PDB file of C-alpha atoms in Angstrom:
ATOM      1  CA  GLU A   1       1.323  17.256  -3.303  1.00 85.00           C
ATOM      2  CA  THR A   2       2.223  13.707  -1.995  1.00 91.00           C
ATOM      3  CA  ILE A   3      -0.649  11.616  -0.612  1.00 93.00           C
ATOM      4  CA  PHE A   4       0.799  11.526   2.917  1.00 93.00           C
ATOM      5  CA  ASP A   5       2.530  14.694   4.417  1.00 90.00           C
ATOM      6  CA  GLY A   6       2.895  13.290   8.015  1.00 91.00           C
ATOM      7  CA  LYS A   7       6.086  11.990   9.530  1.00 92.00           C
ATOM      8  CA  SER A   8       6.611   8.275   8.315  1.00 92.00           C
ATOM      9  CA  GLU A   9       8.248   7.160  11.396  1.00 94.00           C
ATOM     10  CA  ILE A  10       5.049   7.254  13.410  1.00 96.00           C
ATOM     11  CA  ILE A  11       3.579   4.724  10.909  1.00 97.00           C
ATOM     12  CA  ASN A  12       3.168   1.544  12.949  1.00 97.00           C
ATOM     13  CA  ARG A  13       0.624  -0.469  10.977  1.00 98.00           C
ATOM     14  CA  ILE A  14      -0.140  -0.858   7.288  1.00 98.00           C
ATOM     15  CA  VAL A  15      -3.287  -2.673   6.049  1.00 98.00           C
ATOM     16  CA  ILE A  16      -3.691  -3.466   2.332  1.00 98.00           C
ATOM     17  CA  SER A  17      -6.817  -4.968   1.037  1.00 97.00           C
ATOM     18  CA  GLU A  18      -8.068  -5.986  -2.268  1.00 94.00           C
ATOM     19  CA  ASN A  19     -11.616  -7.914  -2.672  1.00 90.00           C
ATOM     20  CA  GLU A  20     -11.642 -10.133   0.326  1.00 90.00           C
ATOM     21  CA  GLN A  21      -7.903 -10.537   0.710  1.00 94.00           C
ATOM     22  CA  ILE A  22      -6.419  -8.451   3.690  1.00 96.00           C
ATOM     23  CA  LEU A  23      -2.895  -8.205   4.552  1.00 96.00           C
ATOM     24  CA  GLU A  24      -1.550  -6.397   7.729  1.00 97.00           C
ATOM     25  CA  LEU A  25       1.982  -5.268   8.394  1.00 97.00           C
ATOM     26  CA  VAL A  26       2.754  -4.350  11.957  1.00 97.00           C
ATOM     27  CA  LYS A  27       6.137  -2.831  13.252  1.00 96.00           C
ATOM     28  CA  ASN A  28       7.374  -4.234  16.537  1.00 92.00           C
ATOM     29  CA  ASP A  29      10.409  -2.059  17.600  1.00 89.00           C
ATOM     30  CA  SER A  30      11.908  -1.708  14.326  1.00 90.00           C
ATOM     31  CA  ILE A  31      10.948  -5.052  12.785  1.00 93.00           C
ATOM     32  CA  TRP A  32       7.908  -5.290  10.397  1.00 96.00           C
ATOM     33  CA  ASN A  33       5.866  -8.502  10.672  1.00 95.00           C
ATOM     34  CA  ILE A  34       3.007 -10.114   8.833  1.00 95.00           C
ATOM     35  CA  THR A  35       0.122 -10.418  10.956  1.00 95.00           C
ATOM     36  CA  GLY A  36      -0.969 -14.161  11.193  1.00 92.00           C
ATOM     37  CA  ASN A  37       2.117 -15.297   9.380  1.00 91.00           C
ATOM     38  CA  ASP A  38       4.897 -16.115  11.905  1.00 85.00           C
ATOM     39  CA  SER A  39       6.970 -18.197   9.557  1.00 87.00           C
ATOM     40  CA  PHE A  40       7.705 -15.399   7.116  1.00 90.00           C
ATOM     41  CA  VAL A  41      10.411 -12.642   7.397  1.00 90.00           C
ATOM     42  CA  VAL A  42       9.308  -9.502   5.763  1.00 94.00           C
ATOM     43  CA  THR A  43      11.500  -8.284   2.921  1.00 93.00           C
ATOM     44  CA  ILE A  44      12.946  -4.910   3.789  1.00 93.00           C
ATOM     45  CA  SER A  45      12.936  -3.426   0.222  1.00 95.00           C
ATOM     46  CA  LYS A  46       9.302  -4.108   0.056  1.00 96.00           C
ATOM     47  CA  ILE A  47       8.802  -2.012   3.209  1.00 96.00           C
ATOM     48  CA  ASP A  48      11.063   0.660   1.912  1.00 96.00           C
ATOM     49  CA  ASN A  49       8.886   0.901  -1.410  1.00 96.00           C
ATOM     50  CA  ILE A  50       5.978   1.816   0.704  1.00 96.00           C
ATOM     51  CA  PHE A  51       7.858   4.661   2.467  1.00 96.00           C
ATOM     52  CA  ASP A  52       9.799   5.778  -0.628  1.00 95.00           C
ATOM     53  CA  LYS A  53       7.308   5.199  -3.339  1.00 96.00           C
ATOM     54  CA  VAL A  54       3.746   4.688  -2.255  1.00 96.00           C
ATOM     55  CA  LEU A  55       3.526   7.414   0.404  1.00 96.00           C
ATOM     56  CA  ASN A  56       5.517   9.792  -1.862  1.00 95.00           C
ATOM     57  CA  VAL A  57       3.413   9.266  -4.973  1.00 96.00           C
ATOM     58  CA  ARG A  58       1.898  12.705  -5.862  1.00 95.00           C
ATOM     59  CA  LYS A  59      -1.580  13.713  -7.040  1.00 95.00           C
ATOM     60  CA  GLU A  60      -0.954  14.866 -10.447  1.00 93.00           C
ATOM     61  CA  MET A  61      -4.413  16.150 -11.660  1.00 94.00           C
ATOM     62  CA  LEU A  62      -7.910  15.950 -10.529  1.00 96.00           C
ATOM     63  CA  ILE A  63      -9.808  13.646 -12.724  1.00 95.00           C
ATOM     64  CA  THR A  64     -13.377  13.737 -11.332  1.00 96.00           C
ATOM     65  CA  SER A  65     -15.480  14.610  -8.269  1.00 97.00           C
ATOM     66  CA  LYS A  66     -18.326  12.556  -9.241  1.00 97.00           C
ATOM     67  CA  GLU A  67     -18.997   9.389  -7.398  1.00 96.00           C
ATOM     68  CA  GLU A  68     -20.804   7.623 -10.297  1.00 96.00           C
ATOM     69  CA  LYS A  69     -17.424   7.892 -12.200  1.00 95.00           C
ATOM     70  CA  TRP A  70     -15.459   6.045  -9.464  1.00 95.00           C
ATOM     71  CA  SER A  71     -15.769   2.603 -10.942  1.00 93.00           C
ATOM     72  CA  LYS A  72     -14.598   4.001 -14.407  1.00 93.00           C
ATOM     73  CA  PHE A  73     -11.156   4.612 -12.626  1.00 94.00           C
ATOM     74  CA  GLY A  74     -11.192   1.518 -10.321  1.00 94.00           C
ATOM     75  CA  VAL A  75     -11.403   3.668  -7.029  1.00 95.00           C
ATOM     76  CA  ASP A  76     -14.925   2.469  -5.791  1.00 93.00           C
ATOM     77  CA  ASP A  77     -14.946   0.531  -2.479  1.00 91.00           C
ATOM     78  CA  SER A  78     -15.274  -2.850  -4.239  1.00 91.00           C
ATOM     79  CA  LEU A  79     -12.878  -2.501  -7.136  1.00 91.00           C
ATOM     80  CA  GLY A  80      -9.982  -0.471  -5.627  1.00 94.00           C
ATOM     81  CA  LYS A  81      -6.969  -1.576  -3.659  1.00 96.00           C
ATOM     82  CA  HIS A  82      -7.322  -0.020  -0.122  1.00 97.00           C
ATOM     83  CA  PHE A  83      -4.227   1.278   1.670  1.00 98.00           C
ATOM     84  CA  THR A  84      -4.580   2.394   5.233  1.00 98.00           C
ATOM     85  CA  ILE A  85      -1.885   3.372   7.613  1.00 98.00           C
ATOM     86  CA  PHE A  86      -2.071   3.754  11.430  1.00 98.00           C
ATOM     87  CA  ASP A  87       0.138   4.951  14.328  1.00 97.00           C
ATOM     88  CA  GLN A  88       1.026   3.121  17.428  1.00 95.00           C
ATOM     89  CA  SER A  89      -2.049   4.291  18.987  1.00 97.00           C
ATOM     90  CA  ASN A  90      -4.040   2.778  16.220  1.00 96.00           C
ATOM     91  CA  ASN A  91      -5.240   6.096  14.881  1.00 97.00           C
ATOM     92  CA  GLU A  92      -5.722   6.090  11.276  1.00 97.00           C
ATOM     93  CA  LEU A  93      -3.331   8.423   9.631  1.00 97.00           C
ATOM     94  CA  GLY A  94      -4.810   7.834   6.137  1.00 96.00           C
ATOM     95  CA  HIS A  95      -7.020   5.481   4.016  1.00 97.00           C
ATOM     96  CA  TYR A  96      -6.742   5.576   0.144  1.00 97.00           C
ATOM     97  CA  ILE A  97      -8.232   3.646  -2.625  1.00 97.00           C
ATOM     98  CA  PHE A  98      -6.138   3.189  -5.687  1.00 97.00           C
ATOM     99  CA  GLY A  99      -7.336   2.117  -8.990  1.00 95.00           C
ATOM    100  CA  ASN A 100      -5.697   0.991 -12.096  1.00 89.00           C
ATOM    101  CA  SER A 101      -8.382   1.136 -14.871  1.00 80.00           C
ATOM    102  CA  GLY A 102      -7.818   2.084 -18.438  1.00 69.00           C
ATOM    103  CA  GLN A 103      -4.881   1.966 -20.750  1.00 68.00           C
ATOM    104  CA  ASP A 104      -2.579   4.237 -18.904  1.00 72.00           C
ATOM    105  CA  TYR A 105       0.176   2.075 -17.380  1.00 81.00           C
ATOM    106  CA  GLN A 106       2.403   4.848 -16.030  1.00 89.00           C
ATOM    107  CA  HIS A 107      -0.174   6.356 -13.619  1.00 92.00           C
ATOM    108  CA  ASN A 108      -2.749   5.140 -11.196  1.00 95.00           C
ATOM    109  CA  TYR A 109      -6.057   6.769  -9.816  1.00 96.00           C
ATOM    110  CA  ILE A 110      -6.408   7.597  -6.347  1.00 96.00           C
ATOM    111  CA  ARG A 111      -9.378   8.504  -3.978  1.00 97.00           C
ATOM    112  CA  LYS A 112      -8.889   9.338  -0.231  1.00 96.00           C
ATOM    113  CA  ASN A 113     -11.605   7.451   1.754  1.00 95.00           C
ATOM    114  CA  GLN A 114     -14.552   9.568   2.633  1.00 94.00           C
ATOM    115  CA  THR A 115     -13.955  11.996  -0.253  1.00 95.00           C
ATOM    116  CA  SER A 116     -15.134  12.144  -3.933  1.00 96.00           C
ATOM    117  CA  ASP A 117     -12.202  13.538  -5.562  1.00 97.00           C
ATOM    118  CA  VAL A 118     -10.321  11.174  -7.747  1.00 97.00           C
ATOM    119  CA  TYR A 119      -6.707  12.073  -8.910  1.00 96.00           C
ATOM    120  CA  ARG A 120      -4.250  10.749 -11.357  1.00 95.00           C
ATOM    121  CA  THR A 121      -0.893   9.805  -9.655  1.00 95.00           C
ATOM    122  CA  ASP A 122       2.534  10.900 -11.151  1.00 95.00           C
ATOM    123  CA  ASN A 123       3.625   7.193 -11.024  1.00 93.00           C
ATOM    124  CA  ASN A 124       2.430   3.726 -11.156  1.00 94.00           C
ATOM    125  CA  ILE A 125       2.524   2.202  -7.788  1.00 95.00           C
ATOM    126  CA  TYR A 126      -0.413  -0.051  -8.035  1.00 94.00           C
ATOM    127  CA  TYR A 127       1.748  -3.181  -8.354  1.00 93.00           C
ATOM    128  CA  LEU A 128       3.461  -2.336  -4.840  1.00 95.00           C
ATOM    129  CA  LEU A 129       0.017  -2.733  -3.181  1.00 96.00           C
ATOM    130  CA  ASN A 130      -0.068  -6.503  -3.078  1.00 94.00           C
ATOM    131  CA  SER A 131      -2.144  -8.158  -0.478  1.00 94.00           C
ATOM    132  CA  SER A 132      -0.303 -11.532  -0.697  1.00 93.00           C
ATOM    133  CA  ASP A 133       1.832 -12.595   2.270  1.00 93.00           C
ATOM    134  CA  SER A 134       4.347 -14.235  -0.200  1.00 92.00           C
ATOM    135  CA  TYR A 135       4.942 -11.029  -1.885  1.00 94.00           C
ATOM    136  CA  TRP A 136       6.076  -9.384   1.451  1.00 94.00           C
ATOM    137  CA  GLY A 137       8.203 -12.139   2.830  1.00 91.00           C
ATOM    138  CA  SER A 138       9.366 -15.477   2.716  1.00 88.00           C
ATOM    139  CA  VAL A 139      10.457 -18.543   5.006  1.00 85.00           C
ATOM    140  CA  PRO A 140      14.050 -17.845   6.042  1.00 82.00           C
ATOM    141  CA  LYS A 141      16.587 -20.346   4.803  1.00 75.00           C
ATOM    142  CA  LYS A 142      17.815 -22.631   7.451  1.00 71.00           C
ATOM    143  CA  LYS A 143      21.336 -22.928   8.089  1.00 64.00           C
ATOM    144  CA  ASN A 144      23.111 -26.312   7.842  1.00 58.00           C
ATOM    145  CA  GLU A 145      24.858 -27.374  10.979  1.00 46.00           C
ATOM    146  CA  VAL A 146      27.407 -29.296   9.238  1.00 52.00           C
ATOM    147  CA  GLU A 147      28.607 -28.439   5.707  1.00 48.00           C
ATOM    148  CA  PRO A 148      28.877 -31.252   3.423  1.00 47.00           C
ATOM    149  CA  ARG A 149      32.475 -32.148   2.209  1.00 52.00           C
TER     150      ARG A 149
END
């Protein structure tokens, strides 16, 4: 079972937060932008990774349902990376907390917000949930008006 079973076309806003750092990606028409950073152009392959890998990651097995074990797997509210998706009307479509604790580098742990079940994922997608602007985009290169000869 993938973490998101809705239609990906309706996702209009993505929020990734870790500690105090919050990144917001918003789709205007078909173009994704980083909120608060007009100078960066979003790298399309990074957005594709969200839709192809993060939203399609599967819950492989239930690890625990005990809240006191959340920190062990990095999925409590303060340790985990929060990944929240919204539609155009700002309705929350999903809020997941990802953790990467332990020695298992091929999997992550995931908990849906407001639930206590922690699952191991079938793939490591933790590194794709980066809350830094520079991970998601860059300043476009300026074209020279006259080429040097």
